[in-house]
Amino acid sequence: MTTRSANVTQWPPELLAVYRSEYDGFVRLAYLLLGSTHLAEEVVQEAFLGAQSAWERVRTSPGGYVRSAVVNGAKGALRRQGVEERHRPDPPPPGAPEELVDLRDSLLRLPLAQRSAIALRYWADLPDDETAEILGCRPATVRSHIARGVAQMRREMNP
Amino acid sequence: MTNDTFTELSDDQLRRAIREIAGWAEPSVATDPSERPPIALVPLDRVERRRWSQPVVRVAAAAAAVVIVVAAAVFAIDRSDPPVADEPARQGVIDRLPDGLTNLGVVDLEALRAVESPTEEVTSMLGMAELDVAALLPDPSDELGLDVDSVTVVARSSNAPLGLAYDPSLPVPQHVRILATSEDPSMVGAALEEAGFEAIGDGHYQRALWAEATFDSRGFQMAARVEPGYLTVAWRTVEGPEGVDLLPMPAGPSAALAAVLEAGSDDYVLSGRVDASVAGLDCGAVEAVAFGPEGPRLIVVTGADGTVRNDLEPELNGFGVTGPPRRDGDITTVDIELGPAGVSVVRGLFTPDWGSSVDC
């Protein structure tokens, strides 16, 4: 097995560092939006490729760029493949609490904006203004998305 | 946690629940440097993105119905600009079709021969090579008479994030992955599993490369075959025309033959041979027919005496015969090159008049 360092150097070290440190987290963020690890990885990988190709523009905040690209990529994936209607989420891991499975499924039924806002707050720990930037809306709208989404999840969990 | 308590879930409790759910995603790629093979990154500027200038959709000519069949059909080749060996930046090809058909891809391995790190290029490109019937046909059910929402074939390395990392010890991506959805996914899934595919979740099925499989579900037959250098997808309906989509990645002249469709006489799926009469020939069995960018070319014919007929040689020579005919039982094969500079898109439909261009 060899290492082709010449090629490695052609990628920005900062982006490589983000990849190494954040890849799993981004996949899990995408998973919360898509319910599929496979699709989540596709979206994250595409996001990294996008960041590389747009490096000069995104170098000030590569992690933020990739995060936004992941959210937008998930949106595109859902639109392109009709995942919401056609794909079942991944089966939960063995022994996963039923309540959590229900919660995951309920999350996946939410409109993507609400789902994204919830995932970015509760998984990515982003403040509302950063989430608003990613989603292209106002912070107040983010709070509204979250409130409505959580309320809907509670209704579904407690019919 | 129970439903009762969920109604009173605090922010912290919800955060913990969300995080636990997120933890169900297990990325397939290790990002801990101690667990991961050396990362090599693909400089994207070495990947030439082309738009195939000529959309090609072959129309099934059998009998009555003219049905637009599919898929790969939308490829054509910019023959005026073939890859040049001494221009590494031009070696890689990812085809992304315009008009939103971004999921359709062609990878040309031949063009990668002179590339410094072909494996990584192949890995990254195959990762993007995806054929999405749904993207091509707004409603496959209507167009193909299928009760199938979409068929997606993805070939990618099982351990490499697209374009970011690869394992140089792997000669080619290892798996073909198939996603088939329908009104009744269990039927497609069962057929795929019967064909040796392994369910890997989310409606995807996977099996090793160098494998061939067919499945039949609700009158829908599909075959996907991946060999070194090739990803071949074909499908048909019971009543409708046959669609053949070959995403050719010629790894060499001798392998070119493997990239062609093998057709059966009464059923065309990717096994068996087409009877000569199907191709309008009367000189024996046609082992394989390939279609270059300019149209059909007969590649291999087994005559009654097992030899390639002399009067076909000009045609074969014109297509780039690279070796003497070889006989194996009643099959005679001739290796050819497909297209200029090894860049070819092979596609087409078997229709009775395909053989008309061949003087046999």
Coordinates of C-alpha atoms in Angstrom, one line a residue:
Chain A
M1 CA 0.0 0.0 0.0
T2 CA 1.4 3.3 -0.9
T3 CA 0.7 6.9 -0.1
R4 CA 0.6 9.4 -2.9
S5 CA 1.6 12.4 -1.0
A6 CA 1.8 14.5 -4.1
N7 CA -1.9 14.3 -4.5
V8 CA -2.5 14.9 -0.8
T9 CA -0.8 18.2 -1.0
Q10 CA -3.1 19.3 -3.7
W11 CA -5.9 19.4 -1.3
P12 CA -6.1 22.2 1.2
P13 CA -4.8 21.0 4.6
E14 CA -7.5 22.9 6.3
L15 CA -10.1 21.0 4.4
L16 CA -8.4 17.7 5.0
A17 CA -8.4 18.5 8.7
V18 CA -12.1 19.2 8.6
Y19 CA -12.6 16.0 6.8
R20 CA -10.7 14.1 9.4
S21 CA -12.3 15.7 12.4
E22 CA -15.9 16.3 11.2
Y23 CA -16.7 13.6 8.7
D24 CA -18.5 11.4 11.1
G25 CA -20.5 14.3 12.5
F26 CA -21.5 15.5 9.1
V27 CA -22.7 12.0 8.2
R28 CA -24.8 11.9 11.3
L29 CA -26.2 15.3 10.6
A30 CA -27.2 14.1 7.1
Y31 CA -28.5 10.9 8.6
L32 CA -30.9 12.9 10.8
L33 CA -32.2 14.5 7.6
L34 CA -32.3 11.5 5.4
G35 CA -32.6 8.5 7.6
S36 CA -30.1 6.6 5.6
T37 CA -26.4 6.2 6.3
H38 CA -25.7 5.4 2.7
L39 CA -27.3 8.5 1.4
A40 CA -25.9 10.5 4.2
E41 CA -22.4 9.5 3.2
E42 CA -23.0 10.3 -0.4
V43 CA -24.2 13.8 0.5
V44 CA -21.3 14.5 2.8
Q45 CA -18.8 13.3 0.2
E46 CA -20.3 15.5 -2.4
A47 CA -20.1 18.4 0.0
F48 CA -16.4 17.9 0.6
L49 CA -15.8 17.7 -3.1
G50 CA -17.7 20.9 -3.5
A51 CA -15.7 22.5 -0.8
Q52 CA -12.5 21.5 -2.6
S53 CA -13.6 22.9 -5.9
A54 CA -14.7 26.1 -4.4
W55 CA -11.8 26.4 -2.0
E56 CA -10.9 30.0 -2.6
R57 CA -14.4 31.0 -1.7
V58 CA -14.9 28.8 1.3
R59 CA -11.4 28.8 2.9
T60 CA -12.4 31.1 5.7
S61 CA -14.9 28.6 7.0
P62 CA -14.6 25.2 5.4
G63 CA -16.5 23.5 8.1
G64 CA -19.3 25.9 7.9
Y65 CA -19.4 25.6 4.1
V66 CA -19.5 21.8 4.3
R67 CA -22.2 21.8 6.9
S68 CA -24.3 24.1 4.7
A69 CA -23.5 21.9 1.7
V70 CA -24.6 18.9 3.6
V71 CA -28.0 20.4 4.5
N72 CA -28.5 21.6 0.9
G73 CA -27.3 18.3 -0.4
A74 CA -29.7 16.4 1.7
K75 CA -32.5 18.6 0.3
G76 CA -31.3 17.9 -3.2
A77 CA -31.1 14.2 -2.6
L78 CA -34.6 14.1 -1.3
R79 CA -35.9 16.0 -4.2
R80 CA -34.0 14.0 -6.8
Q81 CA -34.8 10.6 -5.6
G82 CA -38.1 11.1 -4.0
V83 CA -36.6 9.6 -0.9
E84 CA -39.2 10.8 1.4
E85 CA -41.9 8.8 -0.3
R86 CA -39.9 5.9 -1.7
H87 CA -37.3 5.0 0.8
R88 CA -37.6 3.6 4.2
P89 CA -35.1 4.7 6.7
D90 CA -32.4 2.4 7.8
P91 CA -33.4 -0.2 10.2
P92 CA -32.5 0.8 13.7
P93 CA -29.6 -0.9 15.5
P94 CA -30.5 -4.0 17.4
G95 CA -31.9 -3.1 20.8
A96 CA -32.7 0.5 20.0
P97 CA -35.4 1.7 22.3
E98 CA -38.7 1.7 20.5
E99 CA -39.4 5.3 21.6
L100 CA -36.2 6.4 19.9
V101 CA -37.2 4.6 16.7
D102 CA -40.5 6.3 16.8
L103 CA -38.8 9.6 17.5
R104 CA -36.5 9.1 14.5
D105 CA -39.3 8.2 12.2
S106 CA -41.3 11.2 13.4
L107 CA -38.4 13.4 12.8
L108 CA -38.0 12.1 9.3
R109 CA -41.7 12.8 8.6
L110 CA -41.2 16.5 9.4
P111 CA -40.8 19.0 6.6
L112 CA -37.2 19.3 5.7
A113 CA -36.8 22.8 7.0
Q114 CA -38.1 21.8 10.4
R115 CA -36.0 18.7 10.4
S116 CA -32.9 20.6 9.5
A117 CA -33.5 23.2 12.1
I118 CA -33.9 20.6 14.8
A119 CA -30.9 18.6 13.6
L120 CA -28.7 21.7 13.5
R121 CA -29.7 22.8 16.9
Y122 CA -29.7 19.5 18.8
W123 CA -27.0 17.6 16.9
A124 CA -24.7 20.3 15.5
D125 CA -25.3 22.7 18.4
L126 CA -25.6 25.6 16.1
P127 CA -27.0 28.9 17.3
D128 CA -30.1 30.0 15.6
D129 CA -28.5 32.7 13.6
E130 CA -26.0 30.3 12.0
T131 CA -28.9 27.8 11.3
A132 CA -30.8 30.7 9.7
E133 CA -27.9 31.4 7.5
I134 CA -27.7 27.8 6.3
L135 CA -31.5 27.5 5.8
G136 CA -31.7 30.9 4.2
C137 CA -34.2 32.3 6.6
R138 CA -34.4 34.6 9.6
P139 CA -33.5 33.4 13.1
A140 CA -37.1 33.8 14.2
T141 CA -38.1 31.5 11.4
V142 CA -35.6 28.9 12.7
R143 CA -37.2 29.1 16.1
S144 CA -40.6 28.7 14.6
H145 CA -39.4 25.7 12.6
I146 CA -38.0 24.1 15.7
A147 CA -41.1 24.8 17.9
R148 CA -43.5 23.5 15.3
G149 CA -41.3 20.4 14.5
V150 CA -41.0 19.5 18.2
A151 CA -44.7 20.0 18.8
Q152 CA -45.5 17.8 15.8
M153 CA -43.2 15.1 17.1
R154 CA -44.8 15.2 20.5
R155 CA -48.2 14.9 18.9
E156 CA -47.1 11.9 16.9
M157 CA -45.6 10.3 19.9
N158 CA -48.7 10.9 22.0
P159 CA -51.7 10.7 19.7
Chain B
M1 CA -37.6 7.1 27.9
T2 CA -41.3 6.5 27.3
N3 CA -44.0 8.3 25.4
D4 CA -45.3 9.5 28.6
T5 CA -42.1 11.2 29.5
F6 CA -41.5 12.5 26.0
T7 CA -44.2 15.1 26.3
E8 CA -42.2 16.7 29.0
L9 CA -38.9 16.2 27.3
S10 CA -36.6 19.0 28.1
D11 CA -34.2 20.5 25.6
D12 CA -31.4 18.5 27.1
Q13 CA -33.3 15.3 27.0
L14 CA -34.3 16.0 23.4
R15 CA -30.7 16.7 22.6
R16 CA -29.6 13.4 24.1
A17 CA -32.3 11.6 22.1
I18 CA -31.3 13.2 18.9
R19 CA -27.7 12.5 19.5
E20 CA -28.4 8.9 20.2
I21 CA -30.3 8.6 17.0
A22 CA -27.5 10.3 15.0
G23 CA -25.2 7.7 16.5
W24 CA -27.0 5.0 14.6
A25 CA -25.3 6.2 11.5
E26 CA -22.1 4.3 11.2
P27 CA -20.0 5.9 8.5
S28 CA -18.3 3.3 6.4
V29 CA -15.1 5.2 6.2
A30 CA -12.8 5.4 9.1
T31 CA -11.6 8.9 9.7
D32 CA -9.2 8.1 12.5
P33 CA -5.8 8.2 10.8
S34 CA -4.7 5.2 12.8
E35 CA -7.6 3.1 11.4
R36 CA -7.6 4.4 7.9
P37 CA -5.6 3.5 4.9
P38 CA -3.5 6.4 3.6
I39 CA -5.6 9.1 2.1
A40 CA -4.9 10.2 -1.4
L41 CA -7.0 13.0 -2.7
V42 CA -8.1 13.4 -6.2
P43 CA -7.3 16.8 -7.7
L44 CA -10.6 17.6 -9.4
D45 CA -8.9 19.6 -12.1
R46 CA -7.6 16.3 -13.4
V47 CA -11.1 15.1 -13.9
E48 CA -12.3 16.3 -17.2
R49 CA -16.0 17.0 -17.1
R50 CA -17.5 16.6 -20.5
R51 CA -20.9 17.0 -21.8
W52 CA -21.6 14.6 -24.4
S53 CA -22.8 16.6 -27.3
Q54 CA -25.1 14.3 -28.8
P55 CA -28.1 12.9 -27.0
V56 CA -28.8 9.4 -28.3
V57 CA -32.1 7.7 -27.6
R58 CA -32.7 4.7 -29.7
V59 CA -36.1 3.8 -30.6
A60 CA -37.2 0.3 -30.5
A61 CA -38.1 -0.6 -33.9
A62 CA -39.7 -3.9 -33.5
A63 CA -43.2 -4.3 -34.8
A64 CA -45.4 -1.5 -33.7
A65 CA -44.7 0.3 -30.7
V66 CA -42.1 2.9 -30.8
V67 CA -41.0 3.1 -27.3
I68 CA -38.2 5.3 -26.2
V69 CA -36.0 3.1 -24.3
V70 CA -33.6 4.4 -22.1
A71 CA -30.8 4.9 -20.6
A72 CA -27.5 5.1 -21.6
A73 CA -29.0 6.0 -24.7
V74 CA -28.4 9.6 -23.9
F75 CA -24.7 9.3 -24.3
A76 CA -22.6 10.3 -27.2
I77 CA -19.0 10.9 -27.5
D78 CA -17.1 14.0 -28.2
R79 CA -14.8 12.2 -30.7
S80 CA -13.1 15.4 -31.7
D81 CA -11.5 15.6 -28.4
P82 CA -10.2 12.2 -27.3
P83 CA -8.1 11.8 -24.3
V84 CA -4.4 12.1 -25.1
A85 CA -1.9 10.1 -23.2
D86 CA 0.5 12.8 -22.5
E87 CA -2.2 15.1 -21.0
P88 CA -3.0 13.7 -17.7
A89 CA -5.5 16.4 -17.0
R90 CA -7.5 15.2 -19.8
Q91 CA -7.5 11.5 -18.9
G92 CA -10.3 11.3 -16.6
V93 CA -13.9 11.6 -17.8
I94 CA -16.9 12.1 -15.8
D95 CA -20.0 12.5 -17.8
R96 CA -22.6 14.7 -16.4
L97 CA -25.5 15.2 -18.6
P98 CA -27.1 18.6 -19.0
D99 CA -30.7 19.3 -18.2
G100 CA -30.5 18.1 -14.7
L101 CA -29.5 14.5 -15.6
T102 CA -26.7 14.7 -13.2
N103 CA -26.9 11.2 -12.1
L104 CA -25.9 9.6 -15.3
G105 CA -22.3 8.9 -15.7
V106 CA -19.7 7.3 -17.8
V107 CA -16.3 6.4 -16.8
D108 CA -13.6 5.7 -19.3
L109 CA -11.0 3.5 -17.8
E110 CA -9.0 3.3 -21.0
A111 CA -8.5 7.0 -20.8
L112 CA -7.0 6.5 -17.4
R113 CA -4.2 4.3 -18.5
A114 CA -1.6 7.0 -18.5
V115 CA -2.9 8.6 -15.4
E116 CA -0.5 8.6 -12.6
S117 CA -3.0 7.3 -10.1
P118 CA -5.7 5.6 -12.0
T119 CA -7.2 3.8 -9.1
E120 CA -8.1 7.0 -7.3
E121 CA -9.5 8.4 -10.4
V122 CA -11.5 5.4 -11.1
T123 CA -12.7 5.3 -7.5
S124 CA -13.8 8.8 -7.5
M125 CA -15.4 8.6 -10.9
L126 CA -17.1 5.4 -10.3
G127 CA -18.4 6.8 -7.2
M128 CA -20.3 9.2 -9.2
A129 CA -21.3 7.0 -12.0
E130 CA -24.8 6.4 -11.4
L131 CA -27.6 5.5 -13.7
D132 CA -30.9 6.6 -12.6
V133 CA -33.7 5.5 -14.9
A134 CA -36.1 7.7 -13.0
A135 CA -34.1 10.7 -14.0
L136 CA -34.3 9.7 -17.6
L137 CA -37.8 8.7 -17.7
P138 CA -40.2 10.9 -15.9
D139 CA -42.4 7.9 -15.3
P140 CA -40.8 4.6 -15.8
S141 CA -44.1 2.9 -15.3
D142 CA -45.6 4.6 -18.3
E143 CA -42.5 4.6 -20.5
L144 CA -41.4 1.1 -19.9
G145 CA -44.6 -0.5 -18.7
L146 CA -42.9 -1.2 -15.4
D147 CA -44.2 -1.2 -12.0
V148 CA -41.0 0.2 -10.9
D149 CA -40.3 3.6 -9.6
S150 CA -36.7 3.8 -10.3
V151 CA -33.7 1.8 -10.9
T152 CA -30.4 3.1 -9.9
V153 CA -27.1 1.3 -10.3
V154 CA -24.2 2.7 -8.5
A155 CA -20.7 1.3 -8.7
R156 CA -18.4 2.6 -6.1
S157 CA -15.6 1.6 -4.0
S158 CA -16.9 0.1 -0.8
N159 CA -14.3 1.9 1.3
A160 CA -13.6 5.2 -0.3
P161 CA -15.4 8.4 0.1
L162 CA -15.9 9.9 -3.3
G163 CA -12.8 11.5 -4.5
L164 CA -11.3 11.9 -1.1
A165 CA -9.6 8.7 -0.2
Y166 CA -8.8 5.4 -1.7
D167 CA -7.0 2.3 -0.9
P168 CA -4.3 2.0 -3.5
S169 CA -4.1 -1.7 -3.0
L170 CA -7.5 -2.1 -4.6
P171 CA -7.3 -2.4 -8.4
V172 CA -10.9 -1.4 -9.0
P173 CA -13.9 -0.6 -7.0
Q174 CA -15.2 -3.7 -5.5
H175 CA -18.9 -3.7 -5.6
V176 CA -21.8 -2.9 -7.7
R177 CA -24.6 -1.5 -5.8
I178 CA -28.2 -1.6 -7.0
L179 CA -31.1 0.3 -5.8
A180 CA -34.4 -0.8 -7.1
T181 CA -37.6 0.5 -5.9
S182 CA -41.1 -0.4 -6.8
E183 CA -44.6 -0.4 -5.5
D184 CA -43.7 -3.6 -3.9
P185 CA -40.0 -3.4 -3.0
S186 CA -40.0 -6.8 -1.5
M187 CA -40.5 -8.4 -4.9
V188 CA -37.5 -6.7 -6.4
G189 CA -35.5 -7.2 -3.3
A190 CA -36.3 -10.9 -3.2
A191 CA -35.3 -11.3 -6.8
L192 CA -32.1 -9.5 -6.2
E193 CA -31.2 -11.5 -3.2
E194 CA -31.9 -14.6 -5.2
A195 CA -29.4 -13.3 -7.7
G196 CA -26.8 -13.1 -5.1
F197 CA -27.1 -9.5 -4.0
E198 CA -26.7 -8.7 -0.4
A199 CA -29.2 -6.2 1.1
I200 CA -27.2 -3.4 2.6
G201 CA -30.1 -1.3 3.7
D202 CA -32.0 1.6 2.4
G203 CA -33.2 -0.5 -0.6
H204 CA -29.7 -1.0 -1.8
Y205 CA -28.2 -4.3 -2.8
Q206 CA -24.7 -5.1 -3.3
R207 CA -22.6 -7.8 -4.7
A208 CA -19.0 -8.2 -5.6
L209 CA -17.6 -7.1 -8.9
W210 CA -17.0 -9.6 -11.6
A211 CA -20.4 -10.9 -11.1
E212 CA -23.4 -11.1 -13.2
A213 CA -26.9 -11.3 -12.1
T214 CA -30.3 -11.1 -13.5
F215 CA -33.6 -10.7 -11.8
D216 CA -37.1 -10.8 -12.8
S217 CA -39.9 -9.1 -11.1
R218 CA -43.3 -8.2 -12.3
G219 CA -42.3 -8.6 -15.9
F220 CA -39.2 -6.5 -15.4
Q221 CA -35.9 -8.1 -16.1
M222 CA -32.7 -6.5 -15.4
A223 CA -29.2 -7.6 -15.6
A224 CA -26.2 -5.8 -14.2
R225 CA -22.8 -7.0 -14.8
V226 CA -19.6 -5.5 -13.6
E227 CA -16.3 -6.7 -14.8
P228 CA -12.9 -5.1 -14.6
G229 CA -13.5 -2.1 -16.6
Y230 CA -17.1 -2.4 -17.3
L231 CA -20.4 -1.7 -15.8
T232 CA -23.2 -3.1 -17.9
V233 CA -26.9 -2.6 -17.2
A234 CA -29.6 -4.0 -19.3
W235 CA -33.3 -4.3 -18.8
R236 CA -36.5 -5.1 -20.6
T237 CA -40.1 -5.6 -20.1
V238 CA -41.8 -8.8 -21.0
E239 CA -43.9 -7.1 -23.7
G240 CA -41.8 -4.1 -24.5
P241 CA -38.5 -3.6 -26.2
E242 CA -35.2 -4.3 -24.8
G243 CA -33.1 -1.6 -23.4
V244 CA -29.4 -2.1 -23.1
D245 CA -27.2 0.3 -21.4
L246 CA -23.6 -0.4 -21.4
L247 CA -21.3 1.9 -19.6
P248 CA -18.1 0.9 -21.2
M249 CA -14.9 1.3 -19.6
P250 CA -12.6 -0.6 -22.0
A251 CA -9.6 -1.8 -20.1
G252 CA -8.0 -3.1 -23.2
P253 CA -8.7 -4.4 -26.6
S254 CA -9.0 -8.0 -25.5
A255 CA -11.5 -7.0 -22.9
A256 CA -13.6 -5.0 -25.3
L257 CA -15.5 -8.0 -26.3
A258 CA -16.7 -8.4 -22.8
A259 CA -18.4 -5.1 -23.0
V260 CA -20.8 -6.0 -25.6
L261 CA -24.2 -7.3 -25.1
E262 CA -24.7 -11.0 -25.3
A263 CA -28.2 -11.8 -26.5
G264 CA -30.3 -14.8 -26.4
S265 CA -32.4 -15.8 -29.4
D266 CA -35.7 -15.8 -27.7
D267 CA -34.8 -13.7 -24.8
Y268 CA -32.1 -11.2 -24.9
V269 CA -30.9 -10.9 -21.3
L270 CA -27.3 -10.8 -20.7
S271 CA -26.6 -14.4 -21.2
G272 CA -26.6 -16.7 -24.1
R273 CA -26.2 -15.7 -27.7
V274 CA -28.5 -14.0 -30.1
D275 CA -29.7 -16.2 -33.0
A276 CA -28.4 -14.8 -36.2
S277 CA -31.9 -14.4 -37.5
V278 CA -32.6 -11.9 -34.8
A279 CA -30.0 -9.7 -36.3
G280 CA -31.2 -10.4 -39.7
L281 CA -28.3 -12.7 -40.5
D282 CA -28.2 -16.2 -41.7
C283 CA -24.7 -17.2 -41.1
G284 CA -24.9 -18.7 -37.7
A285 CA -24.9 -17.3 -34.3
V286 CA -24.0 -13.8 -33.4
E287 CA -22.0 -13.9 -30.3
A288 CA -21.9 -10.3 -29.7
V289 CA -22.7 -7.0 -31.3
A290 CA -21.2 -3.8 -30.3
F291 CA -22.4 -0.3 -31.1
G292 CA -19.9 2.4 -31.4
P293 CA -20.7 6.0 -31.5
E294 CA -21.6 5.8 -35.2
G295 CA -23.8 2.8 -35.0
P296 CA -23.8 -0.9 -34.9
R297 CA -20.8 -2.9 -35.8
L298 CA -20.8 -6.6 -35.9
I299 CA -18.0 -7.9 -33.8
V300 CA -18.1 -11.6 -33.8
V301 CA -19.9 -14.1 -35.9
T302 CA -19.7 -17.9 -35.6
G303 CA -20.3 -19.4 -39.0
A304 CA -21.6 -22.8 -39.5
D305 CA -18.1 -24.1 -39.6
G306 CA -17.0 -22.1 -36.6
T307 CA -15.0 -19.6 -38.5
V308 CA -15.4 -16.0 -39.0
R309 CA -16.5 -15.4 -42.5
N310 CA -14.0 -13.8 -44.7
D311 CA -16.5 -11.4 -46.1
L312 CA -16.9 -9.9 -42.6
E313 CA -13.3 -9.2 -42.2
P314 CA -13.3 -5.8 -43.8
E315 CA -16.0 -4.8 -41.4
L316 CA -14.1 -6.2 -38.5
N317 CA -10.9 -4.7 -39.6
G318 CA -12.6 -1.4 -40.0
F319 CA -13.5 -1.7 -36.4
G320 CA -10.1 -2.5 -35.2
V321 CA -9.5 -6.2 -35.0
T322 CA -6.6 -6.7 -32.6
G323 CA -6.0 -10.4 -32.9
P324 CA -6.8 -13.6 -34.7
P325 CA -10.1 -15.3 -34.2
R326 CA -10.2 -17.8 -31.4
R327 CA -12.4 -20.8 -31.3
D328 CA -13.8 -22.2 -28.2
G329 CA -16.3 -24.9 -28.9
D330 CA -18.7 -23.4 -31.3
I331 CA -17.9 -19.9 -30.3
T332 CA -15.5 -17.9 -32.2
T333 CA -14.4 -14.6 -30.9
V334 CA -12.4 -11.8 -32.2
D335 CA -11.0 -9.0 -30.1
I336 CA -11.7 -5.6 -31.3
E337 CA -11.2 -2.1 -30.1
L338 CA -14.2 0.0 -29.5
G339 CA -14.0 3.4 -31.0
P340 CA -11.2 5.9 -31.2
A341 CA -8.6 6.0 -28.5
G342 CA -10.4 3.4 -26.6
V343 CA -13.2 5.8 -25.9
S344 CA -16.5 4.3 -26.7
V345 CA -20.0 4.3 -25.6
V346 CA -21.7 1.1 -26.4
R347 CA -25.4 1.0 -26.5
G348 CA -28.3 0.1 -28.5
L349 CA -31.3 -2.1 -28.8
F350 CA -31.5 -5.4 -30.5
T351 CA -33.9 -5.0 -33.3
P352 CA -34.3 -7.2 -36.3
D353 CA -32.8 -4.6 -38.6
W354 CA -29.6 -4.2 -36.7
G355 CA -27.9 -6.7 -38.9
S356 CA -28.8 -5.0 -42.0
S357 CA -25.7 -3.1 -42.2
V358 CA -23.7 -6.2 -42.2
D359 CA -23.1 -8.1 -45.4
C360 CA -23.3 -11.6 -44.2

